[in-house]
CSV table of C-alpha atoms in Angstrom, one decimal:
chain,number,residue,atom,x,y,z
A,918,MET,CA,-79.0,-24.5,-45.7
A,919,LYS,CA,-76.6,-22.2,-43.8
A,920,SER,CA,-73.8,-23.4,-41.7
A,921,PHE,CA,-70.6,-22.2,-40.1
A,922,GLN,CA,-67.6,-24.3,-40.8
A,923,VAL,CA,-64.0,-24.6,-39.7
A,924,VAL,CA,-62.2,-24.1,-42.8
A,925,ASP,CA,-58.7,-23.6,-41.3
A,926,PHE,CA,-57.6,-24.4,-37.7
A,927,HIS,CA,-57.4,-21.4,-35.5
A,928,ALA,CA,-59.3,-19.3,-38.2
A,929,PRO,CA,-62.6,-17.8,-37.8
A,930,LEU,CA,-65.6,-20.2,-38.9
A,931,GLN,CA,-66.8,-19.2,-42.3
A,932,GLU,CA,-70.5,-19.0,-43.3
A,933,VAL,CA,-71.4,-21.3,-45.9
A,934,ASP,CA,-74.6,-21.9,-48.0
A,935,HIS,CA,-75.3,-25.4,-49.4
A,936,PRO,CA,-78.6,-26.8,-50.7
A,937,THR,CA,-80.5,-28.3,-47.7
A,938,PRO,CA,-79.6,-32.2,-47.7
A,939,GLN,CA,-82.4,-34.7,-48.4
A,940,PRO,CA,-82.1,-37.7,-46.2
A,941,SER,CA,-81.1,-40.9,-47.8
A,942,GLY,CA,-81.3,-44.6,-46.4
A,943,THR,CA,-82.1,-44.4,-42.7
A,944,GLN,CA,-81.0,-40.9,-42.3
A,945,VAL,CA,-83.5,-38.3,-40.7
A,946,LEU,CA,-83.2,-34.6,-41.5
A,947,VAL,CA,-83.8,-32.3,-38.5
A,948,LYS,CA,-84.2,-28.4,-38.5
A,949,VAL,CA,-81.8,-27.2,-35.7
A,950,LYS,CA,-83.5,-25.3,-32.8
A,951,ALA,CA,-80.4,-25.3,-30.5
A,952,ALA,CA,-76.7,-26.1,-30.7
A,953,GLY,CA,-74.4,-25.9,-27.5
A,954,VAL,CA,-71.0,-24.6,-27.7
A,955,CYS,CA,-68.8,-27.1,-26.0
A,956,HIS,CA,-65.1,-26.7,-24.8
A,957,SER,CA,-64.3,-29.8,-27.0
A,958,ASP,CA,-65.2,-27.6,-30.0
A,959,LEU,CA,-62.3,-25.4,-29.1
A,960,HIS,CA,-59.9,-28.4,-29.3
A,961,ILE,CA,-61.4,-29.1,-32.9
A,962,TRP,CA,-61.1,-25.4,-33.7
A,963,GLU,CA,-57.5,-25.4,-32.6
A,964,GLY,CA,-56.6,-28.6,-34.3
A,965,GLY,CA,-55.4,-30.9,-31.3
A,966,TYR,CA,-54.5,-31.5,-27.8
A,967,ASP,CA,-51.6,-30.7,-25.6
A,968,LEU,CA,-50.0,-33.9,-24.4
A,969,GLY,CA,-47.4,-32.2,-22.2
A,970,HIS,CA,-43.8,-33.3,-21.3
A,971,GLY,CA,-42.5,-31.7,-24.6
A,972,ARG,CA,-44.5,-34.2,-26.8
A,973,LYS,CA,-45.8,-33.2,-30.2
A,974,PRO,CA,-49.5,-32.1,-29.7
A,975,LEU,CA,-52.0,-34.9,-30.7
A,976,SER,CA,-53.3,-33.6,-34.2
A,977,LEU,CA,-57.0,-34.0,-34.9
A,978,LYS,CA,-55.9,-34.6,-38.6
A,979,ASP,CA,-54.1,-37.7,-37.4
A,980,ARG,CA,-57.3,-38.8,-35.7
A,981,GLY,CA,-59.1,-38.5,-38.9
A,982,VAL,CA,-60.9,-35.2,-38.5
A,983,SER,CA,-60.9,-33.5,-41.9
A,984,LEU,CA,-61.8,-29.9,-43.0
A,985,PRO,CA,-64.0,-28.2,-43.7
A,986,ARG,CA,-66.2,-29.3,-40.8
A,987,THR,CA,-69.3,-28.1,-39.3
A,988,MET,CA,-68.9,-28.5,-35.5
A,989,GLY,CA,-71.7,-28.8,-32.9
A,990,HIS,CA,-72.5,-32.1,-31.0
A,991,GLU,CA,-75.0,-30.7,-28.6
A,992,THR,CA,-77.9,-30.4,-30.9
A,993,VAL,CA,-81.7,-30.4,-30.6
A,994,GLY,CA,-83.8,-30.3,-33.8
A,995,GLU,CA,-87.3,-30.6,-35.0
A,996,VAL,CA,-87.8,-33.8,-37.2
A,997,VAL,CA,-88.5,-32.7,-40.9
A,998,ALA,CA,-88.1,-35.8,-43.0
A,999,PHE,CA,-87.2,-39.4,-42.9
A,1000,GLY,CA,-85.0,-41.4,-45.4
A,1001,PRO,CA,-86.7,-43.7,-47.8
A,1002,ASP,CA,-85.5,-47.0,-45.8
A,1003,VAL,CA,-86.7,-45.8,-42.4
A,1004,THR,CA,-89.5,-48.2,-41.3
A,1005,GLU,CA,-92.2,-47.5,-38.7
A,1006,ALA,CA,-90.3,-49.9,-36.3
A,1007,ASP,CA,-87.1,-47.7,-36.7
A,1008,LYS,CA,-89.0,-44.6,-35.8
A,1009,GLY,CA,-89.9,-46.0,-32.5
A,1010,GLY,CA,-92.8,-43.5,-32.3
A,1011,LEU,CA,-90.8,-40.6,-33.5
A,1012,LYS,CA,-92.8,-38.5,-36.0
A,1013,ILE,CA,-92.5,-35.3,-38.3
A,1014,GLY,CA,-92.6,-32.2,-36.1
A,1015,ASP,CA,-91.2,-33.9,-32.9
A,1016,VAL,CA,-88.4,-32.2,-31.2
A,1017,ALA,CA,-85.5,-34.3,-30.3
A,1018,LEU,CA,-82.0,-34.4,-28.9
A,1019,ALA,CA,-79.5,-35.9,-31.3
A,1020,TYR,CA,-77.2,-38.4,-29.8
A,1021,PRO,CA,-73.8,-37.4,-31.3
A,1022,TRP,CA,-71.1,-40.1,-30.2
A,1023,LEU,CA,-71.5,-42.5,-33.1
A,1024,GLY,CA,-69.1,-45.3,-34.2
A,1025,CYS,CA,-69.0,-47.7,-37.0
A,1026,GLY,CA,-72.0,-49.6,-35.7
A,1027,LYS,CA,-70.7,-52.9,-36.5
A,1028,CYS,CA,-67.8,-53.8,-34.2
A,1029,PRO,CA,-68.4,-55.7,-30.9
A,1030,THR,CA,-68.0,-52.4,-29.0
A,1031,CYS,CA,-70.7,-50.6,-31.0
A,1032,LEU,CA,-73.0,-53.6,-31.0
A,1033,GLY,CA,-72.5,-53.9,-27.3
A,1034,GLY,CA,-74.1,-50.4,-26.9
A,1035,ASP,CA,-70.8,-48.4,-26.4
A,1036,GLU,CA,-70.5,-46.6,-29.8
A,1037,ASN,CA,-68.8,-43.8,-28.0
A,1038,MET,CA,-65.9,-46.1,-27.4
A,1039,CYS,CA,-65.6,-47.4,-31.0
A,1040,ALA,CA,-61.9,-47.7,-32.1
A,1041,VAL,CA,-62.7,-48.9,-35.7
A,1042,LYS,CA,-64.3,-45.8,-37.3
A,1043,PRO,CA,-65.6,-43.0,-34.9
A,1044,ASN,CA,-68.4,-41.0,-36.6
A,1045,ALA,CA,-69.2,-38.4,-34.0
A,1046,LEU,CA,-71.6,-35.8,-35.3
A,1047,GLY,CA,-69.8,-32.3,-35.4
A,1048,VAL,CA,-66.4,-34.1,-35.2
A,1049,TYR,CA,-65.9,-36.5,-37.9
A,1050,CYS,CA,-69.1,-35.5,-39.8
A,1051,ASP,CA,-71.0,-32.2,-39.9
A,1052,GLY,CA,-73.0,-31.3,-36.8
A,1053,GLY,CA,-75.3,-28.6,-35.6
A,1054,TYR,CA,-73.7,-25.3,-36.2
A,1055,ALA,CA,-76.2,-25.0,-38.9
A,1056,ASP,CA,-79.8,-24.6,-39.7
A,1057,HIS,CA,-80.3,-28.2,-40.6
A,1058,MET,CA,-78.5,-31.4,-39.9
A,1059,THR,CA,-78.9,-35.1,-40.9
A,1060,VAL,CA,-78.7,-37.8,-38.4
A,1061,PRO,CA,-77.9,-41.4,-39.5
A,1062,HIS,CA,-80.9,-43.3,-37.9
A,1063,PRO,CA,-83.9,-42.3,-35.9
A,1064,LYS,CA,-82.6,-44.4,-32.8
A,1065,TYR,CA,-80.1,-41.5,-32.3
A,1066,LEU,CA,-82.8,-39.0,-31.8
A,1067,LEU,CA,-84.3,-39.0,-28.3
A,1068,ASN,CA,-87.7,-37.2,-28.1
A,1069,LEU,CA,-87.6,-34.3,-25.7
A,1070,ARG,CA,-91.2,-34.5,-24.8
A,1071,GLY,CA,-91.8,-31.1,-23.8
A,1072,LEU,CA,-88.3,-30.2,-22.5
A,1073,ASP,CA,-86.9,-26.8,-23.4
A,1074,PRO,CA,-84.7,-27.2,-26.6
A,1075,ILE,CA,-82.2,-24.5,-25.5
A,1076,THR,CA,-81.5,-25.7,-22.0
A,1077,ALA,CA,-81.8,-29.4,-23.1
A,1078,ALA,CA,-79.1,-29.2,-25.9
A,1079,PRO,CA,-76.1,-29.5,-23.5
A,1080,TYR,CA,-77.5,-32.9,-22.2
A,1081,ALA,CA,-76.0,-34.5,-25.4
A,1082,CYS,CA,-72.3,-33.7,-24.1
A,1083,SER,CA,-71.9,-31.8,-20.8
A,1084,GLY,CA,-75.0,-33.8,-19.4
A,1085,VAL,CA,-74.1,-37.4,-20.5
A,1086,THR,CA,-70.5,-36.7,-19.8
A,1087,THR,CA,-71.1,-35.9,-16.1
A,1088,TYR,CA,-73.8,-38.4,-15.7
A,1089,SER,CA,-71.3,-41.2,-17.0
A,1090,ALA,CA,-68.7,-39.8,-14.7
A,1091,LEU,CA,-70.9,-39.6,-11.7
A,1092,LYS,CA,-71.9,-43.2,-12.3
A,1093,LYS,CA,-68.2,-44.3,-12.0
A,1094,VAL,CA,-68.0,-43.0,-8.4
A,1095,GLU,CA,-71.7,-43.8,-7.3
A,1096,LYS,CA,-70.6,-46.0,-4.5
A,1097,ASP,CA,-69.0,-43.1,-2.8
A,1098,PHE,CA,-72.1,-40.8,-3.0
A,1099,ASP,CA,-72.5,-41.1,0.8
A,1100,THR,CA,-69.5,-38.9,1.3
A,1101,PRO,CA,-68.7,-35.5,-0.1
A,1102,ILE,CA,-66.8,-35.8,-3.6
A,1103,VAL,CA,-64.7,-33.2,-5.2
A,1104,ILE,CA,-65.4,-31.7,-8.5
A,1105,PHE,CA,-62.7,-29.7,-10.5
A,1106,GLY,CA,-64.2,-26.9,-12.8
A,1107,ALA,CA,-67.4,-24.9,-12.3
A,1108,GLY,CA,-68.2,-24.4,-16.0
A,1109,GLY,CA,-71.0,-26.0,-17.9
A,1110,LEU,CA,-69.9,-29.5,-16.9
A,1111,GLY,CA,-69.4,-28.7,-13.2
A,1112,LEU,CA,-72.8,-27.0,-12.8
A,1113,MET,CA,-74.3,-30.0,-14.7
A,1114,ALA,CA,-72.6,-32.5,-12.4
A,1115,LEU,CA,-73.9,-30.6,-9.2
A,1116,SER,CA,-77.4,-30.9,-10.4
A,1117,LEU,CA,-77.1,-34.6,-11.4
A,1118,LEU,CA,-75.4,-35.4,-8.3
A,1119,LYS,CA,-78.2,-34.3,-6.1
A,1120,ALA,CA,-80.8,-36.0,-8.3
A,1121,MET,CA,-78.7,-39.2,-8.2
A,1122,GLY,CA,-78.8,-39.3,-4.4
A,1123,GLY,CA,-75.3,-37.9,-3.7
A,1124,LYS,CA,-74.3,-36.3,-0.5
A,1125,GLY,CA,-72.9,-33.3,-2.4
A,1126,ALA,CA,-69.7,-32.0,-3.8
A,1127,ILE,CA,-66.8,-29.5,-3.0
A,1128,VAL,CA,-66.1,-27.6,-6.3
A,1129,VAL,CA,-62.7,-26.4,-7.2
A,1130,ASP,CA,-62.3,-23.5,-9.7
A,1131,ILE,CA,-59.8,-20.5,-10.0
A,1132,ASP,CA,-62.5,-18.2,-11.3
A,1133,THR,CA,-64.4,-16.4,-8.5
A,1134,ARG,CA,-67.4,-16.1,-10.7
A,1135,LYS,CA,-67.6,-19.8,-11.5
A,1136,ARG,CA,-67.2,-20.6,-7.8
A,1137,GLU,CA,-70.2,-18.3,-6.9
A,1138,ALA,CA,-72.2,-20.0,-9.6
A,1139,ALA,CA,-71.2,-23.4,-8.0
A,1140,GLU,CA,-72.3,-22.1,-4.6
A,1141,ALA,CA,-75.7,-21.0,-6.0
A,1142,ALA,CA,-76.2,-24.4,-7.8
A,1143,GLY,CA,-75.9,-26.0,-4.3
A,1144,ALA,CA,-72.1,-27.0,-4.0
A,1145,LEU,CA,-71.2,-27.9,-0.2
A,1146,ALA,CA,-68.3,-25.6,-0.4
A,1147,THR,CA,-65.9,-24.1,-3.0
A,1148,VAL,CA,-62.1,-23.9,-3.2
A,1149,ASP,CA,-59.7,-21.6,-5.2
A,1150,GLY,CA,-57.5,-24.0,-7.1
A,1151,ASN,CA,-54.7,-21.4,-7.1
A,1152,ALA,CA,-54.8,-20.9,-3.3
A,1153,PRO,CA,-51.6,-22.1,-1.9
A,1154,ASP,CA,-53.5,-24.1,0.8
A,1155,ALA,CA,-56.0,-25.5,-1.6
A,1156,LEU,CA,-55.3,-29.1,-0.4
A,1157,GLU,CA,-55.7,-28.3,3.2
A,1158,GLN,CA,-59.0,-26.4,2.5
A,1159,LEU,CA,-60.3,-29.4,0.7
A,1160,THR,CA,-59.4,-31.7,3.5
A,1161,LYS,CA,-60.9,-29.3,6.0
A,1162,LYS,CA,-64.1,-28.7,4.2
A,1163,ALA,CA,-64.7,-32.4,3.6
A,1164,GLY,CA,-64.6,-33.2,7.1
A,1165,GLN,CA,-63.8,-36.7,6.2
A,1166,PRO,CA,-61.5,-38.9,4.0
A,1167,ILE,CA,-62.0,-37.9,0.4
A,1168,ARG,CA,-62.9,-41.0,-1.6
A,1169,ALA,CA,-63.8,-39.6,-5.1
A,1170,ALA,CA,-62.8,-36.9,-7.2
A,1171,ILE,CA,-64.0,-35.9,-11.0
A,1172,ASP,CA,-61.7,-33.7,-12.8
A,1173,LEU,CA,-63.6,-31.8,-15.5
A,1174,VAL,CA,-60.6,-29.5,-16.4
A,1175,GLY,CA,-57.7,-32.0,-17.1
A,1176,ASN,CA,-54.7,-30.1,-16.8
A,1177,ALA,CA,-51.6,-30.9,-14.7
A,1178,GLN,CA,-52.5,-28.8,-11.7
A,1179,THR,CA,-56.0,-30.2,-11.2
A,1180,ALA,CA,-54.9,-33.8,-11.8
A,1181,GLN,CA,-52.2,-33.2,-9.3
A,1182,LEU,CA,-54.6,-31.8,-6.7
A,1183,GLY,CA,-57.4,-34.3,-7.5
A,1184,PHE,CA,-54.8,-37.1,-6.9
A,1185,ASP,CA,-53.4,-35.6,-3.7
A,1186,CYS,CA,-56.6,-35.1,-2.0
A,1187,LEU,CA,-57.7,-38.8,-2.2
A,1188,THR,CA,-57.6,-41.1,0.7
A,1189,LYS,CA,-56.2,-44.6,0.1
A,1190,GLY,CA,-58.3,-46.6,-2.1
A,1191,GLY,CA,-59.8,-43.5,-3.6
A,1192,LYS,CA,-60.7,-43.0,-7.2
A,1193,LEU,CA,-59.9,-40.1,-9.6
A,1194,VAL,CA,-62.1,-39.9,-12.8
A,1195,MET,CA,-60.3,-37.8,-15.5
A,1196,VAL,CA,-62.9,-36.0,-17.9
A,1197,GLY,CA,-61.4,-32.7,-19.0
A,1198,LEU,CA,-59.2,-32.4,-22.0
A,1199,PHE,CA,-57.4,-29.1,-21.2
A,1200,GLY,CA,-54.1,-30.9,-21.8
A,1201,GLY,CA,-50.8,-31.3,-20.5
A,1202,GLY,CA,-48.7,-34.2,-19.2
A,1203,ALA,CA,-49.5,-36.6,-16.1
A,1204,PRO,CA,-47.9,-35.1,-12.9
A,1205,TRP,CA,-48.2,-38.0,-10.5
A,1206,ALA,CA,-45.4,-39.6,-8.7
A,1207,LEU,CA,-45.6,-43.2,-9.8
A,1208,PRO,CA,-44.7,-44.9,-6.4
A,1209,LEU,CA,-47.7,-43.1,-4.9
A,1210,ILE,CA,-50.3,-44.7,-7.1
A,1211,PRO,CA,-49.7,-48.2,-5.6
A,1212,ILE,CA,-48.9,-47.0,-2.2
A,1213,LYS,CA,-52.2,-45.0,-2.1
A,1214,ALA,CA,-54.0,-47.8,-4.2
A,1215,VAL,CA,-55.7,-45.0,-6.1
A,1216,THR,CA,-57.7,-45.7,-9.3
A,1217,ILE,CA,-57.2,-43.2,-12.1
A,1218,GLN,CA,-59.9,-43.8,-14.6
A,1219,GLY,CA,-60.7,-42.0,-17.9
A,1220,SER,CA,-64.3,-41.2,-18.9
A,1221,TYR,CA,-65.3,-40.3,-22.3
A,1222,VAL,CA,-68.7,-38.7,-22.9
A,1223,GLY,CA,-71.4,-41.6,-22.4
A,1224,ASN,CA,-73.4,-44.0,-24.5
A,1225,LEU,CA,-76.8,-43.7,-26.0
A,1226,ARG,CA,-78.4,-45.7,-23.1
A,1227,GLU,CA,-77.0,-43.4,-20.6
A,1228,THR,CA,-78.2,-40.5,-22.4
A,1229,GLN,CA,-81.8,-41.8,-22.4
A,1230,GLU,CA,-81.3,-42.5,-18.7
A,1231,LEU,CA,-80.3,-38.9,-18.2
A,1232,LEU,CA,-83.4,-37.5,-20.0
A,1233,ASP,CA,-85.7,-39.6,-17.9
A,1234,LEU,CA,-83.8,-38.6,-14.8
A,1235,VAL,CA,-84.2,-34.8,-15.8
A,1236,ARG,CA,-87.9,-35.2,-16.2
A,1237,THR,CA,-88.7,-37.3,-13.1
A,1238,LYS,CA,-86.4,-35.4,-10.7
A,1239,LYS,CA,-87.3,-32.0,-12.5
A,1240,ILE,CA,-83.6,-31.1,-12.5
A,1241,PRO,CA,-83.0,-27.4,-12.9
A,1242,ALA,CA,-81.3,-26.3,-16.0
A,1243,ILE,CA,-77.7,-25.1,-16.0
A,1244,PRO,CA,-77.3,-21.3,-16.9
A,1245,VAL,CA,-77.4,-20.8,-20.6
A,1246,THR,CA,-76.6,-17.9,-22.8
A,1247,PRO,CA,-78.7,-18.1,-26.1
A,1248,MET,CA,-76.8,-16.5,-29.0
A,1249,PRO,CA,-77.8,-16.2,-32.8
A,1250,LEU,CA,-76.0,-18.7,-35.0
A,1251,ALA,CA,-74.2,-15.8,-36.7
A,1252,LYS,CA,-72.5,-15.1,-33.5
A,1253,VAL,CA,-70.7,-18.6,-33.2
A,1254,ASN,CA,-67.3,-17.0,-33.5
A,1255,GLU,CA,-68.0,-14.6,-30.6
A,1256,ALA,CA,-69.4,-17.5,-28.7
A,1257,LEU,CA,-66.2,-19.7,-29.3
A,1258,THR,CA,-63.9,-16.8,-28.3
A,1259,ASP,CA,-65.9,-16.0,-25.1
A,1260,LEU,CA,-65.5,-19.8,-24.2
A,1261,GLN,CA,-61.7,-19.6,-25.0
A,1262,LYS,CA,-61.3,-16.5,-22.9
A,1263,GLY,CA,-63.3,-18.0,-19.9
A,1264,ARG,CA,-65.9,-15.2,-20.0
A,1265,LEU,CA,-68.9,-17.7,-20.0
A,1266,VAL,CA,-70.9,-18.9,-17.0
A,1267,GLY,CA,-72.7,-22.0,-18.0
A,1268,ARG,CA,-73.3,-22.8,-21.6
A,1269,ALA,CA,-73.5,-20.7,-24.8
A,1270,VAL,CA,-76.3,-22.2,-27.0
A,1271,LEU,CA,-76.8,-21.1,-30.7
A,1272,THR,CA,-80.3,-20.7,-31.8
A,1273,PRO,CA,-80.4,-20.7,-35.7
């Protein structure tokens, strides 16, 4: 089994050869067919998050992320073998040879949050694939239980891989502002998540979105993907442009970037009673004037990926609405360092997907 691992933070990933694992207990072994390269992987690679306001960065080591680590949480694989404890009921119809999306946002599986179906919110022992245990930057990967493998049933593995993160992340964020779908919403960021959000918003019955991005190419990609309008976030009159292009009070904004500049503009563009959903992890400190939060009665809500149920809902929506795939750039697994660097430098439009 070949994998590419983070051995030291900031250092190039190293190619590692190990014996191909044999699934034990309820594990399932999959042969990786596609692995998306996500912006969250950059934070793992870099070792932490910028908290702003002069604070010490949030270290991933302090959060329990140990090295070496095989990243990759947007993984599609072919089922190769089941562990000895897997029953037919566990399989849920899944069989050898099926191609499935691996749900990566695992928890301890035992706490009330996990048992309630929100493993992505587990505070006891997070076990996300590619973060706390080895993921899809490899030619094989083990998944703890068949229930975390969602049969693609004919969907293309390369374009479907991002549904495990950018897909379910944007789907879950959009659900949090669903009551405002009859008005234009604002989306910050036209990378993989932003383009995914545009496709999903249309399929979910939304009126549409105005997309904010500082990159001309990405704004053009958003317009091609159906954005109602786009705005350069660096423009001195960005707020005025948003207000004018919306044509009515803005009740909802989703920040897929998550830096001080986008958070401020997202807050400022909202009418009274509006909601700002924070998704991006770019980093920095909160910029809002505290008195304005109660004065405007604005809701600021964090949204962290999505749960297993939402991921299945997403795949069902993709099939029934025939949602077009976001732009993807397939790259050989051996070019993983190039893919990460391209993402870090903002060179990618859409998603890079590794194909072992």
